[in-house]
Amino acid sequence: MPRRRLTEDERDLWQRVARSANRLHASSDPAKPDLRDGPVPDPRAPSAPQGAAPAPAPVPGRMTFPKPQPHSHPKTRVDLAESVGDRLAREPVRMDRNLHRSMTRGKLEPEARIDLHGMTVAQAHTALLGFVMSAHARGLRLVLVITGKGRKAGPDHAAPMPVRQGVLKHEVPQWLRAAPLGPLVLETREAHRSHGGTGAYYVYLRRRR
């Protein structure tokens, strides 16, 4: 059977289709990269500066931490071995200054005294509460509390840090500041050596109202 020739309209249609068809081979298109040689670099990524050493590759399973920076410590020196008497002496004077001077020089005679030396902490606390409250109720002003100096550490007990000696010596000033004794006490100072020195305290009570 003889082949039919294309009409003029069919020939024009075929030429338009052929011109609009895309090429089938990607390798002939220069706009498309060849992905067979690896990933295409991102043009937006910053390039490494010239002469810079490459960063070391991370070791699998090994964590790296930033190097700690040295801390700046204040130069204030704290004297851990400061005595209770020195600490009390630095407190502001609340009583009459002339009386305070006479008291610390041992020229005022205490009106009552209590000896806590040899008691346990619980026994001494209870005894001090009763003594101070009773003295205040009676209108007394200056009383003496004897705690003892505490056992001193010998040469065989040398330690790198200061060791606190005399539990009652350190506890009594705290008890005198805390309730219920705090509102009754005006001044606490280490006694003059004629009244026991570092093993006793002067306690100057407030006036009854």
Tab-separated table of C-alpha atoms in Angstrom:
chain	number	residue	atom	x	y	z
A	1	MET	CA	0.000	0.000	0.000
A	2	PRO	CA	1.574	3.321	-1.029
A	3	ARG	CA	2.495	5.767	1.888
A	4	ARG	CA	0.293	8.829	2.151
A	5	ARG	CA	2.056	12.140	1.923
A	6	LEU	CA	1.660	14.682	4.745
A	7	THR	CA	-0.565	17.552	4.064
A	8	GLU	CA	0.711	21.095	4.400
A	9	ASP	CA	-1.086	21.547	7.752
A	10	GLU	CA	0.356	18.280	9.160
A	11	ARG	CA	3.897	19.293	8.127
A	12	ASP	CA	3.627	22.671	9.876
A	13	LEU	CA	2.329	21.016	13.071
A	14	TRP	CA	5.233	18.518	13.152
A	15	GLN	CA	7.851	21.256	12.751
A	16	ARG	CA	6.355	23.231	15.679
A	17	VAL	CA	6.425	20.117	17.886
A	18	ALA	CA	10.038	19.344	16.941
A	19	ARG	CA	11.196	22.902	17.783
A	20	SER	CA	9.503	22.904	21.206
A	21	ALA	CA	10.791	19.453	22.301
A	22	ASN	CA	13.586	19.355	25.059
A	23	ARG	CA	16.877	17.602	24.521
A	24	LEU	CA	17.024	14.130	25.993
A	25	HIS	CA	20.750	14.006	26.911
A	26	ALA	CA	21.605	15.952	30.101
A	27	SER	CA	25.364	15.776	29.417
A	28	SER	CA	24.897	18.036	26.383
A	29	ASP	CA	23.311	20.793	28.539
A	30	PRO	CA	26.110	22.997	30.079
A	31	ALA	CA	23.721	24.511	32.643
A	32	LYS	CA	23.303	21.237	34.549
A	33	PRO	CA	26.213	19.992	36.766
A	34	ASP	CA	27.495	16.443	36.626
A	35	LEU	CA	26.588	14.799	39.964
A	36	ARG	CA	28.753	11.754	39.426
A	37	ASP	CA	31.922	13.420	40.784
A	38	GLY	CA	30.473	14.377	44.225
A	39	PRO	CA	28.211	17.039	45.771
A	40	VAL	CA	28.147	20.520	44.324
A	41	PRO	CA	29.604	23.142	46.729
A	42	ASP	CA	27.209	25.757	48.048
A	43	PRO	CA	28.239	29.137	46.549
A	44	ARG	CA	26.780	30.910	49.639
A	45	ALA	CA	29.169	29.173	52.096
A	46	PRO	CA	32.124	31.399	53.198
A	47	SER	CA	35.469	30.288	51.899
A	48	ALA	CA	38.332	29.568	54.310
A	49	PRO	CA	40.898	32.397	54.588
A	50	GLN	CA	44.125	31.876	52.749
A	51	GLY	CA	46.933	30.478	54.880
A	52	ALA	CA	44.569	29.189	57.618
A	53	ALA	CA	45.318	25.714	58.933
A	54	PRO	CA	42.534	23.183	58.401
A	55	ALA	CA	40.509	22.310	61.490
A	56	PRO	CA	41.367	18.882	62.974
A	57	ALA	CA	38.857	16.184	62.244
A	58	PRO	CA	36.788	15.176	65.321
A	59	VAL	CA	37.692	11.847	66.899
A	60	PRO	CA	34.659	9.524	67.047
A	61	GLY	CA	33.440	8.879	70.599
A	62	ARG	CA	35.647	11.588	72.133
A	63	MET	CA	34.158	14.781	73.610
A	64	THR	CA	36.122	18.005	73.680
A	65	PHE	CA	35.605	20.662	76.354
A	66	PRO	CA	36.681	24.320	76.385
A	67	LYS	CA	39.754	25.117	78.427
A	68	PRO	CA	38.674	26.536	81.828
A	69	GLN	CA	39.557	30.156	82.445
A	70	PRO	CA	41.338	31.082	85.687
A	71	HIS	CA	39.054	32.658	88.295
A	72	SER	CA	39.946	35.940	89.899
A	73	HIS	CA	39.802	35.615	93.674
A	74	PRO	CA	39.295	38.606	95.971
A	75	LYS	CA	42.367	39.589	97.901
A	76	THR	CA	40.431	39.940	101.140
A	77	ARG	CA	42.080	37.800	103.808
A	78	VAL	CA	39.786	36.104	106.304
A	79	ASP	CA	41.376	35.326	109.644
A	80	LEU	CA	39.806	32.025	110.669
A	81	ALA	CA	41.725	32.054	113.935
A	82	GLU	CA	40.190	35.333	115.167
A	83	SER	CA	39.214	35.046	118.809
A	84	VAL	CA	35.699	35.647	120.111
A	85	GLY	CA	36.993	38.465	122.301
A	86	ASP	CA	38.482	40.293	119.306
A	87	ARG	CA	35.250	39.885	117.380
A	88	LEU	CA	33.191	41.262	120.271
A	89	ALA	CA	35.618	44.167	120.727
A	90	ARG	CA	34.970	45.271	117.124
A	91	GLU	CA	31.224	45.585	117.706
A	92	PRO	CA	29.853	49.097	118.270
A	93	VAL	CA	29.461	50.187	121.896
A	94	ARG	CA	25.791	50.549	122.866
A	95	MET	CA	26.137	51.276	126.578
A	96	ASP	CA	27.506	54.448	128.161
A	97	ARG	CA	31.128	54.805	127.028
A	98	ASN	CA	32.449	55.762	130.462
A	99	LEU	CA	30.797	52.712	132.012
A	100	HIS	CA	32.084	50.584	129.138
A	101	ARG	CA	35.643	51.771	129.745
A	102	SER	CA	35.391	51.063	133.463
A	103	MET	CA	33.861	47.639	132.825
A	104	THR	CA	36.516	46.472	130.347
A	105	ARG	CA	39.257	47.650	132.739
A	106	GLY	CA	37.829	45.492	135.523
A	107	LYS	CA	36.768	48.449	137.686
A	108	LEU	CA	33.084	47.466	137.862
A	109	GLU	CA	32.145	44.572	140.112
A	110	PRO	CA	29.597	42.125	138.652
A	111	GLU	CA	26.370	41.935	140.656
A	112	ALA	CA	25.911	38.196	139.994
A	113	ARG	CA	27.787	35.388	138.296
A	114	ILE	CA	27.217	31.916	136.895
A	115	ASP	CA	29.806	29.228	136.196
A	116	LEU	CA	28.975	27.081	133.150
A	117	HIS	CA	32.357	25.368	133.095
A	118	GLY	CA	32.000	21.578	132.973
A	119	MET	CA	28.357	21.578	131.772
A	120	THR	CA	27.171	20.061	128.516
A	121	VAL	CA	25.936	22.415	125.798
A	122	ALA	CA	22.278	21.631	126.584
A	123	GLN	CA	22.774	22.082	130.333
A	124	ALA	CA	24.670	25.341	129.863
A	125	HIS	CA	22.026	26.774	127.543
A	126	THR	CA	19.218	26.060	129.995
A	127	ALA	CA	21.212	27.434	132.935
A	128	LEU	CA	22.136	30.620	131.049
A	129	LEU	CA	18.531	31.296	130.063
A	130	GLY	CA	17.324	31.042	133.654
A	131	PHE	CA	20.225	33.074	135.055
A	132	VAL	CA	19.972	36.036	132.653
A	133	MET	CA	16.167	36.232	132.774
A	134	SER	CA	16.212	36.113	136.571
A	135	ALA	CA	18.944	38.784	136.791
A	136	HIS	CA	17.017	41.097	134.460
A	137	ALA	CA	13.810	40.586	136.422
A	138	ARG	CA	15.668	41.572	139.598
A	139	GLY	CA	16.918	44.785	137.967
A	140	LEU	CA	20.600	43.804	137.858
A	141	ARG	CA	22.791	45.460	135.213
A	142	LEU	CA	26.225	43.776	135.151
A	143	VAL	CA	26.593	39.997	135.479
A	144	LEU	CA	29.484	37.630	134.821
A	145	VAL	CA	29.185	34.408	132.796
A	146	ILE	CA	32.103	31.983	133.240
A	147	THR	CA	32.619	29.532	130.370
A	148	GLY	CA	36.213	28.400	130.827
A	149	LYS	CA	38.903	28.832	128.199
A	150	GLY	CA	38.525	25.376	126.712
A	151	ARG	CA	41.159	22.729	126.179
A	152	LYS	CA	44.211	23.822	124.211
A	153	ALA	CA	45.577	21.608	121.473
A	154	GLY	CA	49.023	20.240	122.244
A	155	PRO	CA	51.946	19.841	119.815
A	156	ASP	CA	50.721	16.365	118.826
A	157	HIS	CA	47.402	17.816	117.592
A	158	ALA	CA	48.786	20.274	115.066
A	159	ALA	CA	46.396	20.815	112.157
A	160	PRO	CA	46.642	22.803	108.914
A	161	MET	CA	43.374	24.625	109.725
A	162	PRO	CA	42.634	26.524	112.954
A	163	VAL	CA	40.817	24.347	115.481
A	164	ARG	CA	38.042	25.905	117.531
A	165	GLN	CA	38.556	25.330	121.238
A	166	GLY	CA	35.990	25.832	123.973
A	167	VAL	CA	32.492	25.134	122.668
A	168	LEU	CA	30.761	27.132	125.412
A	169	LYS	CA	33.115	30.056	124.896
A	170	HIS	CA	31.868	30.317	121.302
A	171	GLU	CA	28.226	29.436	121.930
A	172	VAL	CA	27.445	31.812	124.825
A	173	PRO	CA	27.748	35.055	122.768
A	174	GLN	CA	25.406	33.533	120.172
A	175	TRP	CA	22.847	32.632	122.832
A	176	LEU	CA	23.037	36.129	124.320
A	177	ARG	CA	22.234	37.651	120.903
A	178	ALA	CA	19.373	35.300	120.064
A	179	ALA	CA	15.842	35.293	121.468
A	180	PRO	CA	14.730	35.261	124.210
A	181	LEU	CA	17.909	36.783	125.712
A	182	GLY	CA	18.732	39.214	122.886
A	183	PRO	CA	16.158	41.864	123.894
A	184	LEU	CA	17.461	41.790	127.499
A	185	VAL	CA	21.196	42.179	126.745
A	186	LEU	CA	22.754	45.541	125.905
A	187	GLU	CA	26.447	44.597	125.754
A	188	THR	CA	28.658	41.495	125.816
A	189	ARG	CA	32.425	41.764	126.224
A	190	GLU	CA	35.267	39.505	127.219
A	191	ALA	CA	36.034	39.895	130.933
A	192	HIS	CA	39.073	41.569	132.411
A	193	ARG	CA	41.742	39.162	133.662
A	194	SER	CA	40.766	40.026	137.248
A	195	HIS	CA	37.338	38.457	136.535
A	196	GLY	CA	38.422	35.445	134.484
A	197	GLY	CA	39.860	37.004	131.320
A	198	THR	CA	39.263	35.001	128.153
A	199	GLY	CA	37.336	32.369	130.118
A	200	ALA	CA	34.449	34.684	131.085
A	201	TYR	CA	32.128	37.369	129.703
A	202	TYR	CA	30.717	40.587	131.058
A	203	VAL	CA	27.003	40.796	130.243
A	204	TYR	CA	25.501	44.257	130.666
A	205	LEU	CA	21.705	44.052	130.832
A	206	ARG	CA	19.148	46.589	129.677
A	207	ARG	CA	17.188	48.549	132.216
A	208	ARG	CA	13.785	47.131	133.149
A	209	ARG	CA	10.783	48.985	131.768
